Short mmCIF file of C-alpha atoms and ligand atoms in Angstrom, two decimals:
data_model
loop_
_atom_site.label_atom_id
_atom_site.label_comp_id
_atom_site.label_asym_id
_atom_site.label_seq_id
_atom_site.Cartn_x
_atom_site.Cartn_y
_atom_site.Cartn_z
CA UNK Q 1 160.45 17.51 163.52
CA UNK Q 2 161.88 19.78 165.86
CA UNK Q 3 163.48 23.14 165.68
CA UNK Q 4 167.22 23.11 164.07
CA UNK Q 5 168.70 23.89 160.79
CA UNK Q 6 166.86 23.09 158.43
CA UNK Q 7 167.96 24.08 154.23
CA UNK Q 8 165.95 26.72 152.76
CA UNK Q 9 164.73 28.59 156.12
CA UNK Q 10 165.55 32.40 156.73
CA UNK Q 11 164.19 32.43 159.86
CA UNK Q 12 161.54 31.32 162.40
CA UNK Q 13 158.28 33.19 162.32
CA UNK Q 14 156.22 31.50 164.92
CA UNK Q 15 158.03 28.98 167.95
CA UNK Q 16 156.31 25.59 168.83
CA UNK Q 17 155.48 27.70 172.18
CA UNK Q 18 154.10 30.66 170.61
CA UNK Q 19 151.73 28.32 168.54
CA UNK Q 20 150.49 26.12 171.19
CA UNK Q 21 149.32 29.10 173.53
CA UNK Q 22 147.47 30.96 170.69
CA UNK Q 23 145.86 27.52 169.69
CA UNK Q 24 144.86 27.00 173.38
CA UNK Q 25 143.47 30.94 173.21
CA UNK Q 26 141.51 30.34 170.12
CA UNK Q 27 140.00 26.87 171.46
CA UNK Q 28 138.99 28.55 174.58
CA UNK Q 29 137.21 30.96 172.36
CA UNK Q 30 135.39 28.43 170.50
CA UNK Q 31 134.69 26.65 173.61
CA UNK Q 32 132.94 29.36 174.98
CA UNK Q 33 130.97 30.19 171.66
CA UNK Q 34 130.00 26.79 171.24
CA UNK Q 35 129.20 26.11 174.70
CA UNK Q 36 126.39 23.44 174.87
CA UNK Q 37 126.93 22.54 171.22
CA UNK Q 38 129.02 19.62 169.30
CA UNK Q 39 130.97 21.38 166.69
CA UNK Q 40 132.10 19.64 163.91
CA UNK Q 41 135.34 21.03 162.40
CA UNK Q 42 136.13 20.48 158.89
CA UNK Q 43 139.36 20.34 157.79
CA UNK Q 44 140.74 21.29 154.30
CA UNK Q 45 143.32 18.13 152.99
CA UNK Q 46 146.35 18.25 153.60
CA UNK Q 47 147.63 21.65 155.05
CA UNK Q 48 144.99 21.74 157.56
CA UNK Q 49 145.38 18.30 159.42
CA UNK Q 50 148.10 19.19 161.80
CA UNK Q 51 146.53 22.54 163.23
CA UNK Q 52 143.21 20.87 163.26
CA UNK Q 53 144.65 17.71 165.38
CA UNK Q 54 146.09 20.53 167.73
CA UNK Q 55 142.97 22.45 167.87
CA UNK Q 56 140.54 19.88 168.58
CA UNK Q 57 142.69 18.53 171.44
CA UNK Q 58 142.08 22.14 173.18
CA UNK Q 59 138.78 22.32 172.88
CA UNK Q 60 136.20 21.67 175.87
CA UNK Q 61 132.82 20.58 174.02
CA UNK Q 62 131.85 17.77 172.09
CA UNK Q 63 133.80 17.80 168.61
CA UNK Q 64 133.62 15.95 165.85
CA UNK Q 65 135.82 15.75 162.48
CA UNK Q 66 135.58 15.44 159.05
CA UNK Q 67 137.97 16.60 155.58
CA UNK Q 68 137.15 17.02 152.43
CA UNK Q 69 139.72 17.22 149.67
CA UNK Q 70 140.06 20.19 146.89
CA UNK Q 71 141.45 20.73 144.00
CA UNK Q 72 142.10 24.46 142.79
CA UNK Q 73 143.27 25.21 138.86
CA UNK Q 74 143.82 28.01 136.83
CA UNK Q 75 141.00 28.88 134.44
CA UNK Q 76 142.23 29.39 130.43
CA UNK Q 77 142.88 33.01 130.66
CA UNK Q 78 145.43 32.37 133.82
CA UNK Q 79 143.51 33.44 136.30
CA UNK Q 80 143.24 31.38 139.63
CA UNK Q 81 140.89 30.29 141.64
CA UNK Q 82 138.99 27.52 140.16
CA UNK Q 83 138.02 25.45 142.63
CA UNK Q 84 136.28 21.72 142.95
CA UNK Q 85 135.50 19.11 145.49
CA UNK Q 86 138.11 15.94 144.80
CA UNK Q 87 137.01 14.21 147.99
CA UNK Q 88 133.57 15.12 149.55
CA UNK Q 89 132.89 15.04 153.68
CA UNK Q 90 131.97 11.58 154.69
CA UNK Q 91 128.75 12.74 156.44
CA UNK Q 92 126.18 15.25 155.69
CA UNK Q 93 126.37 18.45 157.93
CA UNK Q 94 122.57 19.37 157.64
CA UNK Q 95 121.97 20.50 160.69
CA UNK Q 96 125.21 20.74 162.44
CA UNK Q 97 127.99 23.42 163.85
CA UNK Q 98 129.94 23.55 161.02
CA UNK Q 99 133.81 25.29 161.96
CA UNK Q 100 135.74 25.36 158.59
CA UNK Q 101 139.35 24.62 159.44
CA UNK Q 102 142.09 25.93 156.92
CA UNK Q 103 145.77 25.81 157.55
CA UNK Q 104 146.00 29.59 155.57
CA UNK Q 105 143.80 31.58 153.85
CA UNK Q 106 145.45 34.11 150.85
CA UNK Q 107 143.17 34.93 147.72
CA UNK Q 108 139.91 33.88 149.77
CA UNK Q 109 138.24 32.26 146.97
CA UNK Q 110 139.18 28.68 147.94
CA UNK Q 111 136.99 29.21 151.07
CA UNK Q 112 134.45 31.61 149.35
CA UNK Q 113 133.77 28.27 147.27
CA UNK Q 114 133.32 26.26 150.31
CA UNK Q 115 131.57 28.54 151.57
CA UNK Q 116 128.71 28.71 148.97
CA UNK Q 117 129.24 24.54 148.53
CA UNK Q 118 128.58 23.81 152.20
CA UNK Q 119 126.08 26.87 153.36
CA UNK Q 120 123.64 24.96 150.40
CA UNK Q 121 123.47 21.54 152.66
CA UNK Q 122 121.78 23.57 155.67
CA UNK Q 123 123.96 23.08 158.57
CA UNK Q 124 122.70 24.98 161.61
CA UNK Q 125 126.13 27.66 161.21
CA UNK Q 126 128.60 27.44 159.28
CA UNK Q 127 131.94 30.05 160.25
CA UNK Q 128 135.74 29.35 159.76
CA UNK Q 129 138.52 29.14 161.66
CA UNK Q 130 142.27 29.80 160.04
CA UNK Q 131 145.70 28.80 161.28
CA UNK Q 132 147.42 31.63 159.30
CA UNK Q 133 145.90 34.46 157.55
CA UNK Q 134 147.74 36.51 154.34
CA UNK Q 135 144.95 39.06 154.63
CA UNK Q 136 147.80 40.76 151.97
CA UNK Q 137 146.74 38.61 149.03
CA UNK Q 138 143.20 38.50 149.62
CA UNK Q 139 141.21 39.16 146.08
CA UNK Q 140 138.20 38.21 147.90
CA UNK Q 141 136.75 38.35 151.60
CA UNK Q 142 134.92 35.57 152.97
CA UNK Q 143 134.33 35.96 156.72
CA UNK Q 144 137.16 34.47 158.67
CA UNK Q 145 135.42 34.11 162.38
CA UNK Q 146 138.63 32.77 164.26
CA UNK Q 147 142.44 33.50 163.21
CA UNK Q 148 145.44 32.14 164.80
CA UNK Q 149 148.45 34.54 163.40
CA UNK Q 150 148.19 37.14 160.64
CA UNK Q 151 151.65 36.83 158.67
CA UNK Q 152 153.30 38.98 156.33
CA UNK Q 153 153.34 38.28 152.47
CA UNK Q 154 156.66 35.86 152.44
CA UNK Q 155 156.06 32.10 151.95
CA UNK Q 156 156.11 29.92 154.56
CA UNK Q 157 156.28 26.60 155.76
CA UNK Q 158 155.56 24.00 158.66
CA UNK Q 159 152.90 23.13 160.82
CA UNK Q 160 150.77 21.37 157.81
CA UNK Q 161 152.62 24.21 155.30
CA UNK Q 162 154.44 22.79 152.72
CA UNK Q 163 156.98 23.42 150.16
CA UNK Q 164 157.17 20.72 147.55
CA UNK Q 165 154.84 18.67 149.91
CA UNK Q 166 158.08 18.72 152.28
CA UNK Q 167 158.47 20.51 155.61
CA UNK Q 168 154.63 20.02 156.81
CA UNK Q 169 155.73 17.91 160.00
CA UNK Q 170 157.82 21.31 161.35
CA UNK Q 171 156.38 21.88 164.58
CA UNK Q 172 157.04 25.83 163.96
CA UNK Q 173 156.28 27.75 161.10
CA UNK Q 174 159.10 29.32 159.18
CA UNK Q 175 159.43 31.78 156.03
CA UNK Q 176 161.61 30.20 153.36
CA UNK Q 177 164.49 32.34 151.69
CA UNK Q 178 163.73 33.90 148.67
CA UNK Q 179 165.24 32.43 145.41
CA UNK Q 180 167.84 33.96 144.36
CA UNK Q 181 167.95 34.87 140.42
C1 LIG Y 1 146.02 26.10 150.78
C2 LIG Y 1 145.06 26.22 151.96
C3 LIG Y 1 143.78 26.64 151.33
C4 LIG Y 1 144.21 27.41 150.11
C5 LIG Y 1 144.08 28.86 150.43
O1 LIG Y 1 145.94 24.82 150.26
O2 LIG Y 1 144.94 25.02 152.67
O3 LIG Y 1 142.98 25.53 151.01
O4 LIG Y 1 145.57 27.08 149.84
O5 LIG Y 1 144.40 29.63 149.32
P1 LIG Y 1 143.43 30.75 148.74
O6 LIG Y 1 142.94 31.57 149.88
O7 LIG Y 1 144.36 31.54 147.84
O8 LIG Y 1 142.34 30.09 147.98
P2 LIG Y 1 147.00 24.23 149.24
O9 LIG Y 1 146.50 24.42 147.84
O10 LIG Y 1 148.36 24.77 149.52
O11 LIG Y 1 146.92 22.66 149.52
P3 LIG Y 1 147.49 21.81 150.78
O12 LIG Y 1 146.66 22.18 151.97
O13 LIG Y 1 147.30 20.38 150.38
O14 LIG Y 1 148.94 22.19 150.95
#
């Protein structure tokens, strides 16, 4: 989908240009860390698909992919951050280059979860690499290696971001207007 009116926008945050040349930044960066590696990237269903897709086409090594699929509650007393597995990785990762791949990281305990799930199947590294980052709502702080765009606390959509599972296929990202009461 490309850029144009679209209901529900207040305004663009980051262009289809502006994305592409950090994502070919950061992939140079991971090329060069990885150098002489494969690195399998990870991705987190569904937000993370589309930057992964764009990521992994930038990158100069050997990659491989896999997701896995999570589901995140509230626990009885309201408070979030329960998180489990609802689709596991196809492969085991024991001895591999593990790059987590999230579309955004807030609170931080989705991928502090992940974190302690994967690091127990001994892959040879295991770091993460985030589309955007809300460092504003983080309640904890699992090491982010690799961060396209920090963004302010507003909610956004597109480029794998959703609102009501809508507006993931934007090919910029875009903070929605706040509801009015
Ligand atoms: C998003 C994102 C992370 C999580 C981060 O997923 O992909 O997995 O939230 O939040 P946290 O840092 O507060 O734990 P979401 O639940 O929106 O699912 P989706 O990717 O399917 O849209």
């Amino acid at each position: 989908m490309s850029e144009g009116p679209v209901p529900g926008i207040e305004r663009v945050l980051f262009t289809e240009e502006q994305i592409d040349q950090r994502i070919r930044e950061v992939a140079a960066e991971i090329s060069r860390d990885y150098q002489g590696k494969t690195v399998k990237l990870i991705g987190v269903l569904k937000g993370s698909v589309f930057f992964l897709t764009a990521l992994a086409r930038r990158i100069e090594i050997p990659v491989k992919i896999d997701f896995l699929g999570i589901s995140s509650f509230s626990n009885r007393s309201g408070a979030p951050g329960v998180v489990r597995i609802a689709k596991d990785l196809d492969d085991a990762i024991e001895g591999d280059d593990v790059l987590m791949v999230e579309d955004i990281v807030d609170t931080g305990l989705t991928l502090r979860y992940l974190l302690q799930t994967l690091s127990g199947r001994g892959p040879n590294s295991l770091a993460v690499c985030t589309f955007l980052d809300r460092n504003s709502r983080r309640i904890v702080q699992p090491p982010v290696r690799y961060r396209c765009f920090e963004i302010p606390d507003r909610f956004v959509v597109g480029f794998g971001l959703d609102y009501n599972q809508l507006y993931r296929n934007l090919n910029y990202v875009a903070v929605m207007e706040r509801k009015r009461s």
